[in-house]
mmCIF file of C-alpha atoms in Angstrom:
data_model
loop_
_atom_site.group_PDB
_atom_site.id
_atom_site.type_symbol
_atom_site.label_atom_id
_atom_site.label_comp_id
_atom_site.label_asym_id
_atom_site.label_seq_id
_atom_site.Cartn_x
_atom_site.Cartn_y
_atom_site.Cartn_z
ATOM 1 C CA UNK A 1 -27.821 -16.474 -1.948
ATOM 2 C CA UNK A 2 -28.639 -13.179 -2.398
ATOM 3 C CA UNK A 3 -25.585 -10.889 -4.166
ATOM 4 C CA UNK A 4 -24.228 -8.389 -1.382
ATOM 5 C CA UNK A 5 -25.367 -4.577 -2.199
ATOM 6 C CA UNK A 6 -22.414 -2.343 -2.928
ATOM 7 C CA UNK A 7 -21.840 1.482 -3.809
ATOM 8 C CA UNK A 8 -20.219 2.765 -6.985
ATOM 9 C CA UNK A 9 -18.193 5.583 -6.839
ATOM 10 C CA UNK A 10 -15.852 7.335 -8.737
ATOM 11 C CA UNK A 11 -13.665 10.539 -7.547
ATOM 12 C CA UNK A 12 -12.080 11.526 -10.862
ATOM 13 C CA UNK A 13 -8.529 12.600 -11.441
ATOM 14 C CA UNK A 14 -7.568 14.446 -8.565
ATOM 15 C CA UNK A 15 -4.310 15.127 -6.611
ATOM 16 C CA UNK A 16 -2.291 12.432 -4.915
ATOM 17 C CA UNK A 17 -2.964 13.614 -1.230
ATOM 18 C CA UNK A 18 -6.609 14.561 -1.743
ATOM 19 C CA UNK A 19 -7.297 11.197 -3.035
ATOM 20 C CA UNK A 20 -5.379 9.470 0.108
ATOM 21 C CA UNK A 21 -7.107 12.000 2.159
ATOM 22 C CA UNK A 22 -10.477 10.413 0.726
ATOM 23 C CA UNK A 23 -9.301 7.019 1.441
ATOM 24 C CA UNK A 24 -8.764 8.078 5.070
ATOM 25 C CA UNK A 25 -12.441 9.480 4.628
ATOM 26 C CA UNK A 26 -14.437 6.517 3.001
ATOM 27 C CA UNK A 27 -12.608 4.016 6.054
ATOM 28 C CA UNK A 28 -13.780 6.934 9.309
ATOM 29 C CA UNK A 29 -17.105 7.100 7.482
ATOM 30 C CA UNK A 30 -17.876 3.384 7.083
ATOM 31 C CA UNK A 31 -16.595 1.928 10.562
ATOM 32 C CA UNK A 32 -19.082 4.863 11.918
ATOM 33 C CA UNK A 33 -21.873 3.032 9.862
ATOM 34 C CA UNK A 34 -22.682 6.460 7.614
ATOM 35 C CA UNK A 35 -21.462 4.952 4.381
ATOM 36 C CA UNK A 36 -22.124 1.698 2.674
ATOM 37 C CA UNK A 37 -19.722 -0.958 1.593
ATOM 38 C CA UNK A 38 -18.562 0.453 -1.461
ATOM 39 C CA UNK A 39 -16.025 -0.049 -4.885
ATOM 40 C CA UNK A 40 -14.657 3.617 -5.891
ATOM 41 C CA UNK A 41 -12.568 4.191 -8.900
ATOM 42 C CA UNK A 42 -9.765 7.131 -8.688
ATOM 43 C CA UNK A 43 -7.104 8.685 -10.839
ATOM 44 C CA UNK A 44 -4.055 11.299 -9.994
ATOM 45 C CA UNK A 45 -2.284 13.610 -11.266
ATOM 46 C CA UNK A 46 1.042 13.030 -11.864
ATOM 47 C CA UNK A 47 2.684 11.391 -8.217
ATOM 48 C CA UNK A 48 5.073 9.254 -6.580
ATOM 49 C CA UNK A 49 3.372 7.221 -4.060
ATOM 50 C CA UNK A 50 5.479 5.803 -0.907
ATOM 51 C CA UNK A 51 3.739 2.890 1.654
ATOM 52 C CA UNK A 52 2.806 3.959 4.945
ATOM 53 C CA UNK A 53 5.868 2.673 6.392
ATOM 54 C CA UNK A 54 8.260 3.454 3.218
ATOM 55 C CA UNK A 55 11.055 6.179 3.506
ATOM 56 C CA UNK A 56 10.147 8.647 1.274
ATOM 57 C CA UNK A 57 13.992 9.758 -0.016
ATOM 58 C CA UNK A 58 14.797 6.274 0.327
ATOM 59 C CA UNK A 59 12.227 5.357 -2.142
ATOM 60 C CA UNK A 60 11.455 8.643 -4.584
ATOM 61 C CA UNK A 61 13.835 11.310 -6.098
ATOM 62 C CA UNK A 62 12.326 13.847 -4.320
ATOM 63 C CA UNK A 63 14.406 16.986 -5.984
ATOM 64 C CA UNK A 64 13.511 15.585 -9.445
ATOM 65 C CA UNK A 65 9.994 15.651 -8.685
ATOM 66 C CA UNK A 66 9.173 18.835 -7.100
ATOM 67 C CA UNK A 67 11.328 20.142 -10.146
ATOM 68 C CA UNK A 68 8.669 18.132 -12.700
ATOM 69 C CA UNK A 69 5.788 19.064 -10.483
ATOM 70 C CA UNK A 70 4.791 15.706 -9.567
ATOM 71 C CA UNK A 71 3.014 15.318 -6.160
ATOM 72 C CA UNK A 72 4.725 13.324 -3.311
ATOM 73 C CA UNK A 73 2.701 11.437 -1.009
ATOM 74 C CA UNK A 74 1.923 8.824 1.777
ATOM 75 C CA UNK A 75 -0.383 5.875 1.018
ATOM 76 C CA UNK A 76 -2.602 4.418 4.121
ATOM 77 C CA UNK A 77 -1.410 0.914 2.579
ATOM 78 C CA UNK A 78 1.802 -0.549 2.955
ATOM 79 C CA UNK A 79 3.794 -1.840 -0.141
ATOM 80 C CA UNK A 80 6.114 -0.300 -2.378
ATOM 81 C CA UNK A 81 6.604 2.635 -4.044
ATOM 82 C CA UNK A 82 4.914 3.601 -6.882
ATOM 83 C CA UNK A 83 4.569 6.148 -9.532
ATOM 84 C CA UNK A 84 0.513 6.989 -10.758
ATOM 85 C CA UNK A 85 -0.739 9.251 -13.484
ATOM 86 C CA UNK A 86 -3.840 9.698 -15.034
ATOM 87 C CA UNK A 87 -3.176 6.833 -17.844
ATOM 88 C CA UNK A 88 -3.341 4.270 -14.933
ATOM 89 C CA UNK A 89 -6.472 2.780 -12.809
ATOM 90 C CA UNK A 90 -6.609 3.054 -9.068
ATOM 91 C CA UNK A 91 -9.514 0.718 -8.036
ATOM 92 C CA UNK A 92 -10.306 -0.074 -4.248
ATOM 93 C CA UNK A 93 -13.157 -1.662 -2.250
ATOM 94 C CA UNK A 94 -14.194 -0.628 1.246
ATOM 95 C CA UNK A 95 -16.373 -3.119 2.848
ATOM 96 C CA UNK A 96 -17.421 -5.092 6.180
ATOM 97 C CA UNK A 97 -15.740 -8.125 7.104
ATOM 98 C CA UNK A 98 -19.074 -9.546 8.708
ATOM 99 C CA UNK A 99 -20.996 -8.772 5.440
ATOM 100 C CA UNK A 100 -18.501 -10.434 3.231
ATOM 101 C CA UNK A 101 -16.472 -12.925 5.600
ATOM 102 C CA UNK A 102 -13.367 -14.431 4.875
ATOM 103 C CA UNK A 103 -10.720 -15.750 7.415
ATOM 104 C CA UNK A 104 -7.762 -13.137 6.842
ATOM 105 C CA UNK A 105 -6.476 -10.280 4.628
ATOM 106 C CA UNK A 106 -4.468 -13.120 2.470
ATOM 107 C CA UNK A 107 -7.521 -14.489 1.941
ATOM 108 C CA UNK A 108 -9.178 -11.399 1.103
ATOM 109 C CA UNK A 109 -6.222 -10.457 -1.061
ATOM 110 C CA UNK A 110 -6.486 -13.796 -3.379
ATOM 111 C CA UNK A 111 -10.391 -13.428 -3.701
ATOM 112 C CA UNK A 112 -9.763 -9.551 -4.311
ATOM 113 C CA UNK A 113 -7.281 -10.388 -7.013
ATOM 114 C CA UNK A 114 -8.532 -13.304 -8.248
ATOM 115 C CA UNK A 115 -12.279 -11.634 -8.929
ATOM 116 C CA UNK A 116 -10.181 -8.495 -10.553
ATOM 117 C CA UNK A 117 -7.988 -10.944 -13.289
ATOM 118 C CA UNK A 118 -11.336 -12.719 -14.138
ATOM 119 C CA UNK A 119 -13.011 -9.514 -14.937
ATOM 120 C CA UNK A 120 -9.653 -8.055 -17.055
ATOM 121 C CA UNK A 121 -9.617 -11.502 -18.742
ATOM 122 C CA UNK A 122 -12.901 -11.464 -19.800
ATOM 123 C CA UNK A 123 -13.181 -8.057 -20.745
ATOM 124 C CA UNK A 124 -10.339 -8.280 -22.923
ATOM 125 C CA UNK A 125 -9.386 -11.624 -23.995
ATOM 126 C CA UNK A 126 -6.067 -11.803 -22.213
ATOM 127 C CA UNK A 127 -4.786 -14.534 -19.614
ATOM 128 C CA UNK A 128 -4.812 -12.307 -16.305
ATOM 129 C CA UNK A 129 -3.875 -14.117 -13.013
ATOM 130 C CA UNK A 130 -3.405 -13.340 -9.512
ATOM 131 C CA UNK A 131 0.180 -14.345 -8.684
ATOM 132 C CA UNK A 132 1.136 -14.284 -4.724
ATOM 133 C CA UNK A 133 1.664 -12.308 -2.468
ATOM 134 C CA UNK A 134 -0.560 -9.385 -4.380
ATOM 135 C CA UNK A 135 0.104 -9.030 -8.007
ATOM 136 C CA UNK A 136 -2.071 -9.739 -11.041
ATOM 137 C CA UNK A 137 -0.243 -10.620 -13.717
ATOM 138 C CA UNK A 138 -0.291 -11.403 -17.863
ATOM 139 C CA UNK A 139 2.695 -14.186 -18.622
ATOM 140 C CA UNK A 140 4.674 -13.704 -15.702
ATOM 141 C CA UNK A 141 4.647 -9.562 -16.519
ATOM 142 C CA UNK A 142 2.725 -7.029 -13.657
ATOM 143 C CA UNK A 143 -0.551 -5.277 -14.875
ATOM 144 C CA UNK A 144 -1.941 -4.718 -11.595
ATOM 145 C CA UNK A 145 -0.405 -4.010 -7.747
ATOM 146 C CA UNK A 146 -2.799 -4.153 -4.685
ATOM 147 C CA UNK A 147 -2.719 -4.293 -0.797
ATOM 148 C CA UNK A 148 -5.311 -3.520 1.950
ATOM 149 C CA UNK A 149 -5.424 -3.676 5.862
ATOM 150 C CA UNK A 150 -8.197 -3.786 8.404
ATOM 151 C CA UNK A 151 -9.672 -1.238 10.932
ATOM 152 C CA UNK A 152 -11.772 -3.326 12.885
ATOM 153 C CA UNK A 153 -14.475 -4.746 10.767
ATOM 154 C CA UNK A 154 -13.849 -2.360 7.782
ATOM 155 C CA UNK A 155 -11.328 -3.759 5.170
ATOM 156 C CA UNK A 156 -10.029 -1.054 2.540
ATOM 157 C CA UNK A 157 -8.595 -3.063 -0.333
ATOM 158 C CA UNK A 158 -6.866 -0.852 -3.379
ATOM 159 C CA UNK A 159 -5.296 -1.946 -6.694
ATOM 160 C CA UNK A 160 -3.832 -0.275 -9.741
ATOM 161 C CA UNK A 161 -4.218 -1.161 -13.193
ATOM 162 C CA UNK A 162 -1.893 -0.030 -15.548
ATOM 163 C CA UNK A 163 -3.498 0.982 -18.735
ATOM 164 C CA UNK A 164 -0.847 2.811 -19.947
ATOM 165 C CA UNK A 165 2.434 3.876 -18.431
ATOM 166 C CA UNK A 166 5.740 5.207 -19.312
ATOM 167 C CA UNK A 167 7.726 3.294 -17.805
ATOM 168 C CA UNK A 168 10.837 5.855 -18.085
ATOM 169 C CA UNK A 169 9.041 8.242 -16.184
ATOM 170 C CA UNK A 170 8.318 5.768 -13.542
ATOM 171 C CA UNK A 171 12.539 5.398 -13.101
ATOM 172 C CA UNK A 172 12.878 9.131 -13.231
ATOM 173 C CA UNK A 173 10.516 9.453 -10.172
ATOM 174 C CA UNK A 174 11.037 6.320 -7.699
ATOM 175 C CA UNK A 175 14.744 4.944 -6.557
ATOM 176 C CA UNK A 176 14.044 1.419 -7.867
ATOM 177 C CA UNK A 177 16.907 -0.888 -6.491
ATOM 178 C CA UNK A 178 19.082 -2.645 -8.750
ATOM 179 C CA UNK A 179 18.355 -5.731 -7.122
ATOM 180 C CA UNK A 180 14.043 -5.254 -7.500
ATOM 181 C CA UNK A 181 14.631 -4.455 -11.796
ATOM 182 C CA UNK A 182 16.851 -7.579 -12.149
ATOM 183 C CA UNK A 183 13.849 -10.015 -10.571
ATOM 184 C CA UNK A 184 13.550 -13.130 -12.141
ATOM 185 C CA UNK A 185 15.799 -12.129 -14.806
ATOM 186 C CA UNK A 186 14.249 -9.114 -16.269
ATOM 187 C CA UNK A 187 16.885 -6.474 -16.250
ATOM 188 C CA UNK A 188 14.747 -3.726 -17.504
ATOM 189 C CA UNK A 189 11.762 -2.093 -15.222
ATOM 190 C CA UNK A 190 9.646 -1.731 -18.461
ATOM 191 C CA UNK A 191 9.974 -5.332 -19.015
ATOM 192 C CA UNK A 192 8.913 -6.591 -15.171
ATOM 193 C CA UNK A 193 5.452 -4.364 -16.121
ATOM 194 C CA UNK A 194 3.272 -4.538 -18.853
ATOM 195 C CA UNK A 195 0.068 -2.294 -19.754
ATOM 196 C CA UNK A 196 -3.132 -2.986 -21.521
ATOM 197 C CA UNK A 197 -2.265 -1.052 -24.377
ATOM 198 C CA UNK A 198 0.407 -3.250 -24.244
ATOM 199 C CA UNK A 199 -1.340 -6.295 -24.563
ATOM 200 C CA UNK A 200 -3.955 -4.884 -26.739
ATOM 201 C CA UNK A 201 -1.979 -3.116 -29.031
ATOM 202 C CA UNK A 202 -4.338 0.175 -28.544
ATOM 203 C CA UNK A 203 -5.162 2.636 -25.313
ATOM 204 C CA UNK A 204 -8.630 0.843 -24.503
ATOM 205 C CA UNK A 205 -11.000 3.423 -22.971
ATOM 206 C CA UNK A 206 -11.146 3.621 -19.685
ATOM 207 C CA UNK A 207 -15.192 3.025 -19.113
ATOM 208 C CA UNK A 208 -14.484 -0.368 -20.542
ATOM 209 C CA UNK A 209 -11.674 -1.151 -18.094
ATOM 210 C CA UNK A 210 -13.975 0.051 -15.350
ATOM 211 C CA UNK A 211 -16.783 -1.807 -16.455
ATOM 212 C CA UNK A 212 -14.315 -5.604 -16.986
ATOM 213 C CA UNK A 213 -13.058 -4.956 -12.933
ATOM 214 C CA UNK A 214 -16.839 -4.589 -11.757
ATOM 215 C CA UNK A 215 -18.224 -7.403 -13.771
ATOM 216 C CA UNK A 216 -15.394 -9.777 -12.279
ATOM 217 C CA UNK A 217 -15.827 -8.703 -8.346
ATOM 218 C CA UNK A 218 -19.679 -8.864 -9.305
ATOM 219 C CA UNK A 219 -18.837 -12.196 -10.433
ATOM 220 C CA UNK A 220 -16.642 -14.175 -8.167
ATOM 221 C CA UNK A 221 -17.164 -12.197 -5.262
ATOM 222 C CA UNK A 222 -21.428 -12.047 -5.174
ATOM 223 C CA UNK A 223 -21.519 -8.521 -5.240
ATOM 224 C CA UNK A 224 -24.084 -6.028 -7.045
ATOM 225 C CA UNK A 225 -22.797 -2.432 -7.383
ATOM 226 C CA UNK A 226 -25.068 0.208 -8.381
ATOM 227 C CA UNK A 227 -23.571 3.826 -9.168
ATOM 228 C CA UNK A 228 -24.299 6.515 -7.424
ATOM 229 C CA UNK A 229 -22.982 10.187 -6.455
ATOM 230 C CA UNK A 230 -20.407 11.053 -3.786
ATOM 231 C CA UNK A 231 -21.838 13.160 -0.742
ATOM 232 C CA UNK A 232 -20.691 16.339 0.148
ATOM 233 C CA UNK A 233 -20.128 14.306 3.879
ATOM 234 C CA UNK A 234 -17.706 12.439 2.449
ATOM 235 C CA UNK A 235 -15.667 15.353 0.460
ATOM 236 C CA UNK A 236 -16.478 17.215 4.200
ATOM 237 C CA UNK A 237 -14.251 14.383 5.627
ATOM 238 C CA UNK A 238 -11.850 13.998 3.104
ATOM 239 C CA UNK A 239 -11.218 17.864 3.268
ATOM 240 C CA UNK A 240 -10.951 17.469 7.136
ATOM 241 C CA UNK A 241 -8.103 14.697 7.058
ATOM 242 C CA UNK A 242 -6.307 16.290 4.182
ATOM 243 C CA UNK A 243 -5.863 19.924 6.223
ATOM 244 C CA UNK A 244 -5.292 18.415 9.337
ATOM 245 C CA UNK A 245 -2.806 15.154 8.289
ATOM 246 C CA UNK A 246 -2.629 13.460 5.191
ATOM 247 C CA UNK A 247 -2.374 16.665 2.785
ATOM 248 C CA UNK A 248 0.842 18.139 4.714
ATOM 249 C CA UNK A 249 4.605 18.055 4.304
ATOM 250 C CA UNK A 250 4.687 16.442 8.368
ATOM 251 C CA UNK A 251 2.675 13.203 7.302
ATOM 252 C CA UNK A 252 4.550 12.875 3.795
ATOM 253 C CA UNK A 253 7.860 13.731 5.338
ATOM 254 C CA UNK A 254 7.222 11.737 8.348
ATOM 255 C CA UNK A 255 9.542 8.947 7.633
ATOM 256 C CA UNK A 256 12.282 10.407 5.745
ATOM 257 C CA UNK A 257 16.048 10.610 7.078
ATOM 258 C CA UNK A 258 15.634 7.920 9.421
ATOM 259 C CA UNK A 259 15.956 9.052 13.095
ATOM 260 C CA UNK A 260 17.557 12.119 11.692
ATOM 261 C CA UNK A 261 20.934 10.253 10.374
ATOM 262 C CA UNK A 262 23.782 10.326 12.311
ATOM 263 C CA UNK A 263 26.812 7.843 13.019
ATOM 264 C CA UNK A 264 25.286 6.538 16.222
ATOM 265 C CA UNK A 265 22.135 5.668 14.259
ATOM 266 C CA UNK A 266 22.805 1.962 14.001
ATOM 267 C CA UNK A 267 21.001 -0.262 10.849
ATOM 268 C CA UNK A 268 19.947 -3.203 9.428
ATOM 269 C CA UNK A 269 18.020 -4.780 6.685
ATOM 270 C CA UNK A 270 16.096 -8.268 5.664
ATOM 271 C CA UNK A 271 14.952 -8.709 2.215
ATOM 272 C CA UNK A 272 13.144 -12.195 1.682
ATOM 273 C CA UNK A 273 10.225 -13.096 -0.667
ATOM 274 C CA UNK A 274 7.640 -10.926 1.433
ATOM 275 C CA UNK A 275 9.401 -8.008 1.194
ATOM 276 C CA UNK A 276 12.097 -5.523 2.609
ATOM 277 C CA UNK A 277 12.082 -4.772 6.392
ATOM 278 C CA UNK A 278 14.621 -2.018 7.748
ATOM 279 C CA UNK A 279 15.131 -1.044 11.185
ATOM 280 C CA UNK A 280 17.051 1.889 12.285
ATOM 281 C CA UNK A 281 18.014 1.958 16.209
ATOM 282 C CA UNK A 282 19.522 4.596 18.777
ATOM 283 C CA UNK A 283 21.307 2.951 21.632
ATOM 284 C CA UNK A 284 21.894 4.280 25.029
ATOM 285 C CA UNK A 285 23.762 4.121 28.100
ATOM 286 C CA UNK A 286 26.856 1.841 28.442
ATOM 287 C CA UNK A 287 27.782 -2.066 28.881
ATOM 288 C CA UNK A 288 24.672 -4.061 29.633
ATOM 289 C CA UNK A 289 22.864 -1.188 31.306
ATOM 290 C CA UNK A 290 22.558 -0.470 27.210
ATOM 291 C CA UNK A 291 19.359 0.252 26.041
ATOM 292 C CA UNK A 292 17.077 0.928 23.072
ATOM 293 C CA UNK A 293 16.372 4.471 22.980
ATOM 294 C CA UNK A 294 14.706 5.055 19.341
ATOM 295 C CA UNK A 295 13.347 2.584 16.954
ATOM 296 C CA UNK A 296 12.354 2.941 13.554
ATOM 297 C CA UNK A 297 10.712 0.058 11.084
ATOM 298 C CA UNK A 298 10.426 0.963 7.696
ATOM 299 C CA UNK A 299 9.964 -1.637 4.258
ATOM 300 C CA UNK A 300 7.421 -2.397 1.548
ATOM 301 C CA UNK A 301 5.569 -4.964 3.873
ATOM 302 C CA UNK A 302 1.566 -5.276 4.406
ATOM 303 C CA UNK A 303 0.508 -5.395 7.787
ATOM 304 C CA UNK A 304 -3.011 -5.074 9.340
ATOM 305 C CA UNK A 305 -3.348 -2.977 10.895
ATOM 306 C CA UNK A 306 -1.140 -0.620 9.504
ATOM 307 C CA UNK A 307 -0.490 1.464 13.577
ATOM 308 C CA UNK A 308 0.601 -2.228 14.489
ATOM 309 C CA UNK A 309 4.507 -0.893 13.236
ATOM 310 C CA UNK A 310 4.229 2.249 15.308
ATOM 311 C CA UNK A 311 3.285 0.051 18.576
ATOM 312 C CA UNK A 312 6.062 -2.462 17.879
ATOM 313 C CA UNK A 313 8.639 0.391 18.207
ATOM 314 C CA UNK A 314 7.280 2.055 21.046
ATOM 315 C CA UNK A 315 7.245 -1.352 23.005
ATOM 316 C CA UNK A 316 11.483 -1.300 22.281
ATOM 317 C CA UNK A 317 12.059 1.830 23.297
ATOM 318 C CA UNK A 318 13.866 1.652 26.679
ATOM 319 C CA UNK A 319 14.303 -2.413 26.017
ATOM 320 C CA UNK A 320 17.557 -3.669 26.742
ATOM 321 C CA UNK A 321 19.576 -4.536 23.974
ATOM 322 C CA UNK A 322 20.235 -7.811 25.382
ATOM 323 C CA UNK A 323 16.465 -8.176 25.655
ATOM 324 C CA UNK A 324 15.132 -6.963 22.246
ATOM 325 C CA UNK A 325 14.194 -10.126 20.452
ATOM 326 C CA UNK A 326 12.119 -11.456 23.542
ATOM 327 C CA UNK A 327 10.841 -7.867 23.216
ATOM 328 C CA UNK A 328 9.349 -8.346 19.918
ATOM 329 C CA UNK A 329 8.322 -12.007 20.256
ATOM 330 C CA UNK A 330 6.049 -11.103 23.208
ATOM 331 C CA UNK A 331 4.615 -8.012 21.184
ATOM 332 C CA UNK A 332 3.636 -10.333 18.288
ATOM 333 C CA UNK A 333 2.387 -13.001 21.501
ATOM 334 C CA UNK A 334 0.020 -10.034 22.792
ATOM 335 C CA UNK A 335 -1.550 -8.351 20.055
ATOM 336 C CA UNK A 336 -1.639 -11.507 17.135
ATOM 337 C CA UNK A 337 -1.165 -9.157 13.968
ATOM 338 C CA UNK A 338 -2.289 -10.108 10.409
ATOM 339 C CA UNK A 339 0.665 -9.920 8.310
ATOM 340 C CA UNK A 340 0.340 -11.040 4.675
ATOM 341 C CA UNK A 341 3.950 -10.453 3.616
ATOM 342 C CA UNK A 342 5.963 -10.816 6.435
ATOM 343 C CA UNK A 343 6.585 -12.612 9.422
ATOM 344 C CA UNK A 344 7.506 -12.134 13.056
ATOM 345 C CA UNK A 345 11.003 -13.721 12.621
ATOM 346 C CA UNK A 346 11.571 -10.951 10.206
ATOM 347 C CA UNK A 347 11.350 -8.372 12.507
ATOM 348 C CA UNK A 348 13.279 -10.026 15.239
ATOM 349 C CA UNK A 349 16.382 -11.005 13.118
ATOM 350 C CA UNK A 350 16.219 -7.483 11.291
ATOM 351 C CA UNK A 351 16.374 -5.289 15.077
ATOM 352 C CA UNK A 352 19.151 -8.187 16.745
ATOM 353 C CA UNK A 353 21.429 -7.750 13.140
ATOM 354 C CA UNK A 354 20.881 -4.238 13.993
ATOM 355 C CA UNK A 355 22.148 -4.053 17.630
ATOM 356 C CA UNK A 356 24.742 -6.780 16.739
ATOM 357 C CA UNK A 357 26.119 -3.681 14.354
#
């Protein structure tokens, strides 16, 4: 069989939002048909990263970093906070589903990652391997995070490799919970994460990392990349999204306080092995008239697609309370999500241990 043509780009170091902004750009462009399936490399400047659903003062110490100058922003991608510089790797692939099938976004995700921790592994003599839900990882220790959705039959799949990382600047940016640096008995962040200069015992340059991801997605996945320029279209686009969403304080901000605090806001949260879901919920009217009048979901969950969150809390509002978990069970009946991390029951138990408060 013939390998499947790809593009090879690469956007540079560039700041946090403008290189979200692209993403937005490279997924418009290609369900529209006026780009190609492509694998882009990017880098930022200093930044702490939130998920698309991810409170951002929940998650980052936003005074410290405006004070340090490092760039807050929103990811298109759910997942976890993270903090990115320019001694770390972002990777991503934007593709068609129909031109490279698989059955689901886990199944994308293990191919992804498994194609990625060949290429590392080869390039470099170490033992990469993906490790569920979407890490890759050298002896039980994090070198690469990833996570992806679909917009109808374009999948945008990113990763980060970390080449090099401090990992004390990484705890002065993010909130990391005590609960997330004591997994699997590691009680220290910098010891949950480990970096190829790490593992190598030297910075290795960054062409050569580049050039060990594509020759394992070439590999296992049957792709051929060939390199070529980014169009002006595509900076056009990325321009357009960044002034008119994704580069502003409203998008970044957007989830922040959640429903704007308060002591009717009531709350509750479900941590399990897929993740952290938290919903937030404004109750009115009295007895069992009582109904749901705002409804927020936030966590470090993958979902696809990523606007499936947003409909799920406007189907609640004006529920009854008494009604909420039939509520979400028929959402999840009607529009059949694809949720790698998390599951229906999640959000159910999460919203009735919120009402039940």
């Amino acid at each position: 069989m013939a390998a499947v043509p790809f593009r090879l780009i690469d956007s540079g170091v560039r700041d946090g939002r403008e290189q979200i902004a692209f993403d937005a750009a490279l997924v418009e462009l290609h369900k529209a048909g006026r780009v190609p399936d492509t694998v882009r490399f990017l880098q930022f400047h200093p930044s702490a990263l939130v998920g698309r659903h991810q409170s951002l003062s929940g998650e980052v110490k936003v005074a410290h970093c405006k004070a340090k100058g490092i760039g807050l922003v929103r990811r298109m991608t759910g997942g976890g906070s993270l903090y990115m510089d320019e001694k770390q790797l972002g990777w991503e692939l934007v593709l068609s589903r129909k031109r490279l099938p698989l059955p689901g976004l886990a199944d994308y995700t293990r191919a992804i990652c498994e194609a990625v921790a060949h290429g590392l592994s080869e390039g470099f003599g170490i033992e990469a391997k993906y490790r569920p839900r979407n890490d890759i990882e050298v002896a039980g220790r994090k070198l690469c995070g990833t996570g992806g959705f679909f917009d109808g039959d374009t999948l945008i799949y990113q990763g980060t490799t970390l080449v090099d990382m401090n990992p004390q600047d990484m705890l002065a940016a993010l909130n990391v919970p005590e609960a997330k640096l004591k997994k699997r008995d590691i009680d220290d962040a910098g010891q949950r994460v480990v970096t190829l200069k790490e593992l190598l015992g030297h910075v290795p340059d960054m062409a050569k990392v580049k050039a060990a991801i594509i020759g394992g997605l070439e590999a296992k996945l049957g792709i051929k990349t060939t390199a070529a320029a980014i169009s002006e279209m595509e900076f056009a686009e990325g321009r357009r999204l960044f002034d008119a969403e994704i580069g502003t304080d409203e998008f970044v901000y957007e989830i922040d306080t959640p429903l704007g605090g308060g002591d009717d806001v009531l709350s509750a949260s479900q941590t399990g092995a897929g993740g952290t879901v938290n919903a937030f919920l404004r109750l009115e009217g009295r007895g069992g008239a009582r109904r749901i009048r705002e409804a927020l979901l936030t966590g470090d969950f993958f979902v696809t697609p990523p606007r499936m969150v947003f409909d799920l809390e406007a189907s609640l509002r004006g529920a009854l309370k008494s009604e909420a978990g039939a509520v979400v069970d028929a959402f999840f009946q009607r529009t059949k999500p694809d949720l790698l991390t998390i599951a229906p029951a999640d959000f159910r138990k999460v919203i009735e241990d919120a009402i039940a408060r």
